[in-house]
Amino acid sequence: MRKSKPTLRYWDSCVFLAYLKEEPERVVQCDAILKAAQESKTLIITSSVTLFEVLWLDKDQRYDENSKQKIRDLFEYSFIKIADLTRFVADQARELKWEYHDIQIKDAGHLATVIESDVSRFETYDRKLIEYDKKFKNKLGQEIRIVEPFITTEPGLPF
């Protein structure tokens, strides 16, 4: 039996923060996605920008050693792939910001990363970005879905 390719999904920085902060209404879904990624059912892509957007886990913005290590460890998993912010992607982000004034520049960077990839699913908790669902296409010409993180955890068939 041939092994199926994992589903590709892009995570915005806020999704990593929701998981790391264990936000009650979000952590269960994030945890289920990470478990699926660990089982090679999905692959999480994010921009190298995420590495410096995810800085602290408490509201006082303190950098305690435990939090720092938790953040470092998460980004070391092989099922989380870091996409480099290239000159081309940065230029694309700038163009997006010029055209769509209400998109934050960091979000334009994330969106440009997805547009220049094979990924067609951009997961975020940012309501403003979700308004752009189905507005863009990736480099393969596929419509980009901008949605909240979700994965079905239905059991397989019994036979």
mmCIF file of C-alpha atoms in Angstrom:
data_model
loop_
_atom_site.group_PDB
_atom_site.id
_atom_site.type_symbol
_atom_site.label_atom_id
_atom_site.label_comp_id
_atom_site.label_asym_id
_atom_site.label_seq_id
_atom_site.Cartn_x
_atom_site.Cartn_y
_atom_site.Cartn_z
ATOM 1 C CA MET A 1 0.000 0.000 0.000
ATOM 2 C CA ARG A 2 1.377 3.394 -1.036
ATOM 3 C CA LYS A 3 1.847 5.967 1.683
ATOM 4 C CA SER A 4 -0.143 9.137 0.991
ATOM 5 C CA LYS A 5 1.554 12.519 0.989
ATOM 6 C CA PRO A 6 0.919 14.651 4.055
ATOM 7 C CA THR A 7 -1.513 17.549 3.754
ATOM 8 C CA LEU A 8 0.326 20.874 3.645
ATOM 9 C CA ARG A 9 -0.832 23.694 5.902
ATOM 10 C CA TYR A 10 0.688 27.054 6.746
ATOM 11 C CA TRP A 11 0.530 28.336 10.328
ATOM 12 C CA ASP A 12 0.481 32.032 11.133
ATOM 13 C CA SER A 13 2.433 33.087 14.240
ATOM 14 C CA CYS A 14 -0.774 33.491 16.244
ATOM 15 C CA VAL A 15 -1.506 29.760 15.883
ATOM 16 C CA PHE A 16 1.834 28.829 17.453
ATOM 17 C CA LEU A 17 1.166 31.337 20.236
ATOM 18 C CA ALA A 18 -2.314 29.904 20.878
ATOM 19 C CA TYR A 19 -0.768 26.455 21.240
ATOM 20 C CA LEU A 20 2.162 27.557 23.393
ATOM 21 C CA LYS A 21 -0.039 29.692 25.646
ATOM 22 C CA GLU A 22 -2.514 26.809 25.890
ATOM 23 C CA GLU A 23 -5.473 29.039 25.029
ATOM 24 C CA PRO A 24 -8.484 26.966 26.167
ATOM 25 C CA GLU A 25 -10.647 27.507 23.091
ATOM 26 C CA ARG A 26 -7.797 26.735 20.670
ATOM 27 C CA VAL A 27 -5.204 24.391 22.164
ATOM 28 C CA VAL A 28 -7.211 21.184 21.558
ATOM 29 C CA GLN A 29 -7.398 21.771 17.803
ATOM 30 C CA CYS A 30 -3.733 22.852 17.625
ATOM 31 C CA ASP A 31 -2.710 19.781 19.595
ATOM 32 C CA ALA A 32 -4.696 17.502 17.247
ATOM 33 C CA ILE A 33 -2.975 19.058 14.222
ATOM 34 C CA LEU A 34 0.474 18.683 15.804
ATOM 35 C CA LYS A 35 -0.308 15.033 16.587
ATOM 36 C CA ALA A 36 -1.334 14.470 12.951
ATOM 37 C CA ALA A 37 1.899 16.158 11.862
ATOM 38 C CA GLN A 38 3.900 13.895 14.160
ATOM 39 C CA GLU A 39 2.170 10.928 12.452
ATOM 40 C CA SER A 40 3.143 12.338 9.006
ATOM 41 C CA LYS A 41 -0.494 13.018 8.069
ATOM 42 C CA THR A 42 0.109 16.744 7.719
ATOM 43 C CA LEU A 43 3.102 19.046 7.420
ATOM 44 C CA ILE A 44 3.150 22.499 8.985
ATOM 45 C CA ILE A 45 4.912 25.270 7.087
ATOM 46 C CA THR A 46 5.656 28.713 8.518
ATOM 47 C CA SER A 47 7.838 31.676 7.638
ATOM 48 C CA SER A 48 11.208 32.315 9.231
ATOM 49 C CA VAL A 49 9.541 35.548 10.423
ATOM 50 C CA THR A 50 7.529 33.402 12.862
ATOM 51 C CA LEU A 51 10.746 32.572 14.700
ATOM 52 C CA PHE A 52 11.061 36.154 15.907
ATOM 53 C CA GLU A 53 7.336 36.913 16.163
ATOM 54 C CA VAL A 54 6.846 34.183 18.766
ATOM 55 C CA LEU A 55 8.826 35.725 21.633
ATOM 56 C CA TRP A 56 6.967 35.508 24.918
ATOM 57 C CA LEU A 57 4.126 33.533 26.393
ATOM 58 C CA ASP A 58 2.900 35.768 29.203
ATOM 59 C CA LYS A 59 1.067 39.078 29.044
ATOM 60 C CA ASP A 60 3.918 40.884 30.811
ATOM 61 C CA GLN A 61 6.255 39.984 27.933
ATOM 62 C CA ARG A 62 8.863 38.446 30.201
ATOM 63 C CA TYR A 63 11.491 36.080 28.908
ATOM 64 C CA ASP A 64 11.747 33.318 31.488
ATOM 65 C CA GLU A 65 14.004 30.373 30.657
ATOM 66 C CA ASN A 66 11.167 27.824 30.688
ATOM 67 C CA SER A 67 9.154 29.787 28.107
ATOM 68 C CA LYS A 68 12.185 30.376 25.918
ATOM 69 C CA GLN A 69 13.014 26.667 25.886
ATOM 70 C CA LYS A 70 9.397 25.714 25.145
ATOM 71 C CA ILE A 71 9.459 28.028 22.100
ATOM 72 C CA ARG A 72 12.857 26.749 20.906
ATOM 73 C CA ASP A 73 11.788 23.116 21.265
ATOM 74 C CA LEU A 74 8.585 23.544 19.270
ATOM 75 C CA PHE A 75 10.402 24.883 16.218
ATOM 76 C CA GLU A 76 12.891 21.993 16.263
ATOM 77 C CA TYR A 77 10.282 19.387 15.258
ATOM 78 C CA SER A 78 10.913 17.941 11.794
ATOM 79 C CA PHE A 79 7.218 18.223 10.907
ATOM 80 C CA ILE A 80 7.404 22.024 11.154
ATOM 81 C CA LYS A 81 9.184 23.376 8.072
ATOM 82 C CA ILE A 82 10.550 26.906 8.062
ATOM 83 C CA ALA A 83 10.229 28.816 4.775
ATOM 84 C CA ASP A 84 12.952 31.408 4.284
ATOM 85 C CA LEU A 85 11.988 35.027 3.809
ATOM 86 C CA THR A 86 13.689 35.538 0.454
ATOM 87 C CA ARG A 87 14.091 38.815 -1.393
ATOM 88 C CA PHE A 88 11.337 37.723 -3.804
ATOM 89 C CA VAL A 89 8.898 36.955 -0.963
ATOM 90 C CA ALA A 90 9.755 40.236 0.797
ATOM 91 C CA ASP A 91 9.110 42.169 -2.427
ATOM 92 C CA GLN A 92 5.801 40.315 -2.837
ATOM 93 C CA ALA A 93 4.849 41.222 0.759
ATOM 94 C CA ARG A 94 5.545 44.879 0.084
ATOM 95 C CA GLU A 95 3.362 44.761 -3.049
ATOM 96 C CA LEU A 96 0.551 43.122 -1.060
ATOM 97 C CA LYS A 97 0.758 45.839 1.604
ATOM 98 C CA TRP A 98 0.625 48.571 -1.034
ATOM 99 C CA GLU A 99 -2.446 46.988 -2.633
ATOM 100 C CA TYR A 100 -4.276 45.878 0.534
ATOM 101 C CA HIS A 101 -3.763 48.705 3.035
ATOM 102 C CA ASP A 102 -5.554 46.990 5.920
ATOM 103 C CA ILE A 103 -3.189 43.986 5.957
ATOM 104 C CA GLN A 104 -0.399 44.359 8.528
ATOM 105 C CA ILE A 105 3.078 44.136 6.982
ATOM 106 C CA LYS A 106 3.991 41.013 8.977
ATOM 107 C CA ASP A 107 0.768 39.375 7.757
ATOM 108 C CA ALA A 108 1.616 40.399 4.192
ATOM 109 C CA GLY A 109 4.907 38.542 4.709
ATOM 110 C CA HIS A 110 3.088 35.398 5.798
ATOM 111 C CA LEU A 111 0.626 35.676 2.924
ATOM 112 C CA ALA A 112 3.418 36.220 0.380
ATOM 113 C CA THR A 113 5.141 33.093 1.705
ATOM 114 C CA VAL A 114 1.990 31.053 1.051
ATOM 115 C CA ILE A 115 1.441 32.605 -2.394
ATOM 116 C CA GLU A 116 4.977 31.602 -3.406
ATOM 117 C CA SER A 117 4.562 28.014 -2.147
ATOM 118 C CA ASP A 118 2.649 24.796 -2.894
ATOM 119 C CA VAL A 119 0.471 25.365 0.186
ATOM 120 C CA SER A 120 -3.223 26.115 -0.326
ATOM 121 C CA ARG A 121 -4.316 26.219 3.330
ATOM 122 C CA PHE A 122 -3.314 29.196 5.504
ATOM 123 C CA GLU A 123 -4.390 28.744 9.120
ATOM 124 C CA THR A 124 -4.735 31.753 11.399
ATOM 125 C CA TYR A 125 -6.855 33.175 14.196
ATOM 126 C CA ASP A 126 -6.575 36.652 12.676
ATOM 127 C CA ARG A 127 -10.135 37.653 11.692
ATOM 128 C CA LYS A 128 -8.835 40.358 9.330
ATOM 129 C CA LEU A 129 -6.795 37.826 7.345
ATOM 130 C CA ILE A 130 -9.672 35.337 7.234
ATOM 131 C CA GLU A 131 -11.657 37.986 5.328
ATOM 132 C CA TYR A 132 -9.240 37.319 2.434
ATOM 133 C CA ASP A 133 -10.220 33.632 2.181
ATOM 134 C CA LYS A 134 -10.162 32.454 -1.467
ATOM 135 C CA LYS A 135 -8.857 35.815 -2.729
ATOM 136 C CA PHE A 136 -5.340 34.614 -3.630
ATOM 137 C CA LYS A 137 -3.745 31.666 -5.445
ATOM 138 C CA ASN A 138 -0.490 29.861 -4.741
ATOM 139 C CA LYS A 139 2.262 29.278 -7.305
ATOM 140 C CA LEU A 140 0.442 26.149 -8.537
ATOM 141 C CA GLY A 141 -2.661 28.217 -9.283
ATOM 142 C CA GLN A 142 -4.615 26.705 -6.377
ATOM 143 C CA GLU A 143 -7.019 28.866 -4.422
ATOM 144 C CA ILE A 144 -5.663 29.697 -0.960
ATOM 145 C CA ARG A 145 -8.060 28.987 1.874
ATOM 146 C CA ILE A 146 -7.486 31.298 4.856
ATOM 147 C CA VAL A 147 -9.211 29.651 7.793
ATOM 148 C CA GLU A 148 -8.943 28.871 11.480
ATOM 149 C CA PRO A 149 -6.920 25.741 12.251
ATOM 150 C CA PHE A 150 -9.002 22.603 11.971
ATOM 151 C CA ILE A 151 -8.469 18.899 11.474
ATOM 152 C CA THR A 152 -11.004 16.112 11.588
ATOM 153 C CA THR A 153 -10.251 13.381 14.062
ATOM 154 C CA GLU A 154 -12.831 10.902 12.831
ATOM 155 C CA PRO A 155 -11.956 7.255 13.395
ATOM 156 C CA GLY A 156 -11.121 5.145 10.358
ATOM 157 C CA LEU A 157 -13.422 2.509 8.935
ATOM 158 C CA PRO A 158 -13.588 -0.714 10.981
ATOM 159 C CA PHE A 159 -12.492 -2.999 8.125
#
